[in-house]
Amino acid sequence: GAVVSQHPSRVICKSGTSVKIECRSLDFQATTMFWYRQFPKKSLMLMATSNEGSKATYEQGVEKDKFLINHASLTLSTLTVTSAHPEDSSFYICSAILGGPYNEQFFGPGTRLTVL
Amino acid sequence: LAKTTQPISMDSYEGQEVNITCSHNNIATNDYITWYQQFPSQGPRFIIQGYKTKVTNEVASLFIPADRKSSTLSLPRVSLSDTAVYYCLVGDDNSGYALNFGKGTSLLVTP
């Protein structure tokens, strides 16, 4: 199956700093990628849809100035958590769609963000 | 958006067949039903997808009745490594992609 990677896998930062998370489709091109957030023992919550070459589409309640998304190429989308605070600590997961018969999402391994 | 409802948790012994049912009463005509599996601290993994009747692959079977208001994921002869959270999703009306994860079913398989 298609492979999606994320970097870093784990990051710890101080409150007020910004953190960038990369999502790459390793063996296919993805015009659309998705970013999710998952709190402990909770389900995945869709944050935004990242579109190559255009602005991301954010879900209701997600601050676009807080969570900056850049999809500069067909294989890379980045999520920057700006001025991070402890409440932003979460598991961030990206996904991409290969466009096969099922339109299923291929998920990255996730990034564990801890804001001190 | 079609909302899904699943049991919060299920327990099973190794070697048994496990059936997880998902309710999606307001599924749209064009929506497909997709199931994902997630292990702790990992991204979800696609299991199976169907539209109606029965679909089977090397991992699971998916049973969908004629009214499509529910679906059942069937895992044959589960092993300890099948312990995970299983999510049922139906397609998003706007994008055509299944993006909205419900609460999922936490399956615990024990010896």
PDB file of C-alpha atoms in Angstrom, chain B:
ATOM      1  CA  LEU B   1     -23.063  14.299   7.598  1.00  0.00           C
ATOM      2  CA  ALA B   2     -23.981  10.735   8.313  1.00  0.00           C
ATOM      3  CA  LYS B   3     -23.352   9.957  11.956  1.00  0.00           C
ATOM      4  CA  THR B   4     -22.200   6.537  13.042  1.00  0.00           C
ATOM      5  CA  THR B   5     -22.824   4.684  16.266  1.00  0.00           C
ATOM      6  CA  GLN B   6     -20.757   1.737  17.450  1.00  0.00           C
ATOM      7  CA  PRO B   7     -20.402  -0.167  20.708  1.00  0.00           C
ATOM      8  CA  ILE B   8     -17.745   1.466  22.846  1.00  0.00           C
ATOM      9  CA  SER B   9     -15.934  -1.756  23.604  1.00  0.00           C
ATOM     10  CA  MET B  10     -15.951  -5.485  22.955  1.00  0.00           C
ATOM     11  CA  ASP B  11     -14.047  -8.406  24.393  1.00  0.00           C
ATOM     12  CA  SER B  12     -13.162 -11.651  22.682  1.00  0.00           C
ATOM     13  CA  TYR B  13     -10.975 -14.686  23.116  1.00  0.00           C
ATOM     14  CA  GLU B  14      -8.357 -15.705  20.635  1.00  0.00           C
ATOM     15  CA  GLY B  15      -9.652 -17.774  17.755  1.00  0.00           C
ATOM     16  CA  GLN B  16     -13.193 -16.509  17.925  1.00  0.00           C
ATOM     17  CA  GLU B  17     -15.057 -14.598  15.264  1.00  0.00           C
ATOM     18  CA  VAL B  18     -15.803 -11.005  16.178  1.00  0.00           C
ATOM     19  CA  ASN B  19     -18.640  -8.996  14.698  1.00  0.00           C
ATOM     20  CA  ILE B  20     -18.752  -5.258  15.214  1.00  0.00           C
ATOM     21  CA  THR B  21     -21.926  -3.507  14.149  1.00  0.00           C
ATOM     22  CA  CYS B  22     -22.161   0.118  13.165  1.00  0.00           C
ATOM     23  CA  SER B  23     -25.371   2.108  12.809  1.00  0.00           C
ATOM     24  CA  HIS B  24     -25.622   4.860  10.209  1.00  0.00           C
ATOM     25  CA  ASN B  25     -29.298   5.621   9.892  1.00  0.00           C
ATOM     26  CA  ASN B  26     -28.959   8.710   7.701  1.00  0.00           C
ATOM     27  CA  ILE B  27     -26.446   7.370   5.232  1.00  0.00           C
ATOM     28  CA  ALA B  28     -26.671   9.100   1.864  1.00  0.00           C
ATOM     29  CA  THR B  29     -27.247   7.314  -1.419  1.00  0.00           C
ATOM     30  CA  ASN B  30     -23.715   7.924  -2.635  1.00  0.00           C
ATOM     31  CA  ASP B  31     -21.959   7.125   0.636  1.00  0.00           C
ATOM     32  CA  TYR B  32     -19.669   4.156   0.977  1.00  0.00           C
ATOM     33  CA  ILE B  33     -18.958   2.512   4.318  1.00  0.00           C
ATOM     34  CA  THR B  34     -15.324   2.312   5.324  1.00  0.00           C
ATOM     35  CA  TRP B  35     -13.691   0.643   8.301  1.00  0.00           C
ATOM     36  CA  TYR B  36     -10.323   1.523   9.803  1.00  0.00           C
ATOM     37  CA  GLN B  37      -8.202  -0.076  12.513  1.00  0.00           C
ATOM     38  CA  GLN B  38      -6.027   1.904  14.889  1.00  0.00           C
ATOM     39  CA  PHE B  39      -3.373   0.677  17.291  1.00  0.00           C
ATOM     40  CA  PRO B  40      -2.264   2.931  20.172  1.00  0.00           C
ATOM     41  CA  SER B  41      -0.036   5.809  19.094  1.00  0.00           C
ATOM     42  CA  GLN B  42      -0.300   4.918  15.422  1.00  0.00           C
ATOM     43  CA  GLY B  43      -2.259   6.260  12.494  1.00  0.00           C
ATOM     44  CA  PRO B  44      -5.365   4.323  11.455  1.00  0.00           C
ATOM     45  CA  ARG B  45      -5.143   1.645   8.784  1.00  0.00           C
ATOM     46  CA  PHE B  46      -7.759   0.873   6.137  1.00  0.00           C
ATOM     47  CA  ILE B  47      -9.480  -2.479   6.593  1.00  0.00           C
ATOM     48  CA  ILE B  48     -12.362  -2.729   4.178  1.00  0.00           C
ATOM     49  CA  GLN B  49     -14.966  -0.744   2.289  1.00  0.00           C
ATOM     50  CA  GLY B  50     -18.361  -1.560   0.868  1.00  0.00           C
ATOM     51  CA  TYR B  51     -21.529  -0.128  -0.535  1.00  0.00           C
ATOM     52  CA  LYS B  52     -24.046  -2.928  -0.220  1.00  0.00           C
ATOM     53  CA  THR B  53     -24.409  -6.679   0.412  1.00  0.00           C
ATOM     54  CA  LYS B  54     -21.149  -8.386   1.315  1.00  0.00           C
ATOM     55  CA  VAL B  55     -17.519  -7.598   0.756  1.00  0.00           C
ATOM     56  CA  THR B  56     -14.645  -9.858   1.743  1.00  0.00           C
ATOM     57  CA  ASN B  57     -10.895  -9.424   1.643  1.00  0.00           C
ATOM     58  CA  GLU B  58      -7.965 -11.207   3.213  1.00  0.00           C
ATOM     59  CA  VAL B  59      -8.510  -9.462   6.530  1.00  0.00           C
ATOM     60  CA  ALA B  60     -12.241  -9.139   7.124  1.00  0.00           C
ATOM     61  CA  SER B  61     -15.752  -9.289   5.780  1.00  0.00           C
ATOM     62  CA  LEU B  62     -18.269  -6.500   5.672  1.00  0.00           C
ATOM     63  CA  PHE B  63     -21.987  -7.189   5.715  1.00  0.00           C
ATOM     64  CA  ILE B  64     -24.402  -4.471   4.674  1.00  0.00           C
ATOM     65  CA  PRO B  65     -28.176  -5.035   4.703  1.00  0.00           C
ATOM     66  CA  ALA B  66     -30.409  -3.800   1.928  1.00  0.00           C
ATOM     67  CA  ASP B  67     -31.463  -0.629   3.751  1.00  0.00           C
ATOM     68  CA  ARG B  68     -27.760   0.234   4.410  1.00  0.00           C
ATOM     69  CA  LYS B  69     -28.643   1.743   7.761  1.00  0.00           C
ATOM     70  CA  SER B  70     -26.094  -0.442   9.461  1.00  0.00           C
ATOM     71  CA  SER B  71     -23.067  -2.529   8.665  1.00  0.00           C
ATOM     72  CA  THR B  72     -21.170  -5.301  10.396  1.00  0.00           C
ATOM     73  CA  LEU B  73     -17.452  -5.820  10.323  1.00  0.00           C
ATOM     74  CA  SER B  74     -16.574  -9.467  10.780  1.00  0.00           C
ATOM     75  CA  LEU B  75     -13.089 -10.490  11.890  1.00  0.00           C
ATOM     76  CA  PRO B  76     -12.566 -14.250  11.582  1.00  0.00           C
ATOM     77  CA  ARG B  77     -10.512 -16.074  14.212  1.00  0.00           C
ATOM     78  CA  VAL B  78      -9.080 -13.046  15.961  1.00  0.00           C
ATOM     79  CA  SER B  79      -5.634 -13.067  17.505  1.00  0.00           C
ATOM     80  CA  LEU B  80      -4.082 -10.980  20.261  1.00  0.00           C
ATOM     81  CA  SER B  81      -2.709  -8.625  17.636  1.00  0.00           C
ATOM     82  CA  ASP B  82      -6.231  -7.686  16.594  1.00  0.00           C
ATOM     83  CA  THR B  83      -6.626  -5.763  19.836  1.00  0.00           C
ATOM     84  CA  ALA B  84      -7.237  -2.241  18.564  1.00  0.00           C
ATOM     85  CA  VAL B  85      -9.861   0.411  18.041  1.00  0.00           C
ATOM     86  CA  TYR B  86     -12.098  -0.075  15.013  1.00  0.00           C
ATOM     87  CA  TYR B  87     -13.780   2.859  13.352  1.00  0.00           C
ATOM     88  CA  CYS B  88     -16.732   2.842  10.980  1.00  0.00           C
ATOM     89  CA  LEU B  89     -16.999   5.824   8.637  1.00  0.00           C
ATOM     90  CA  VAL B  90     -19.427   6.823   5.940  1.00  0.00           C
ATOM     91  CA  GLY B  91     -18.676   9.206   3.107  1.00  0.00           C
ATOM     92  CA  ASP B  92     -18.646  12.967   3.554  1.00  0.00           C
ATOM     93  CA  ASP B  93     -21.399  14.668   1.603  1.00  0.00           C
ATOM     94  CA  ASN B  94     -19.170  17.436   0.322  1.00  0.00           C
ATOM     95  CA  SER B  95     -15.944  15.765  -0.559  1.00  0.00           C
ATOM     96  CA  GLY B  96     -16.971  12.200  -1.152  1.00  0.00           C
ATOM     97  CA  TYR B  97     -14.299  11.097   1.277  1.00  0.00           C
ATOM     98  CA  ALA B  98     -15.027   9.399   4.586  1.00  0.00           C
ATOM     99  CA  LEU B  99     -13.406  11.811   7.027  1.00  0.00           C
ATOM    100  CA  ASN B 100     -15.476  11.867  10.169  1.00  0.00           C
ATOM    101  CA  PHE B 101     -14.406   9.391  12.769  1.00  0.00           C
ATOM    102  CA  GLY B 102     -16.934   8.414  15.399  1.00  0.00           C
ATOM    103  CA  LYS B 103     -15.946   7.116  18.795  1.00  0.00           C
ATOM    104  CA  GLY B 104     -14.952   3.713  17.510  1.00  0.00           C
ATOM    105  CA  THR B 105     -15.052   0.297  19.145  1.00  0.00           C
ATOM    106  CA  SER B 106     -12.218  -0.779  21.365  1.00  0.00           C
ATOM    107  CA  LEU B 107     -11.685  -4.505  20.865  1.00  0.00           C
ATOM    108  CA  LEU B 108      -9.735  -6.460  23.450  1.00  0.00           C
ATOM    109  CA  VAL B 109      -8.631  -9.964  22.507  1.00  0.00           C
ATOM    110  CA  THR B 110      -7.382 -12.157  25.324  1.00  0.00           C
ATOM    111  CA  PRO B 111      -5.876 -15.648  25.425  1.00  0.00           C
TER     112      PRO B 111
END
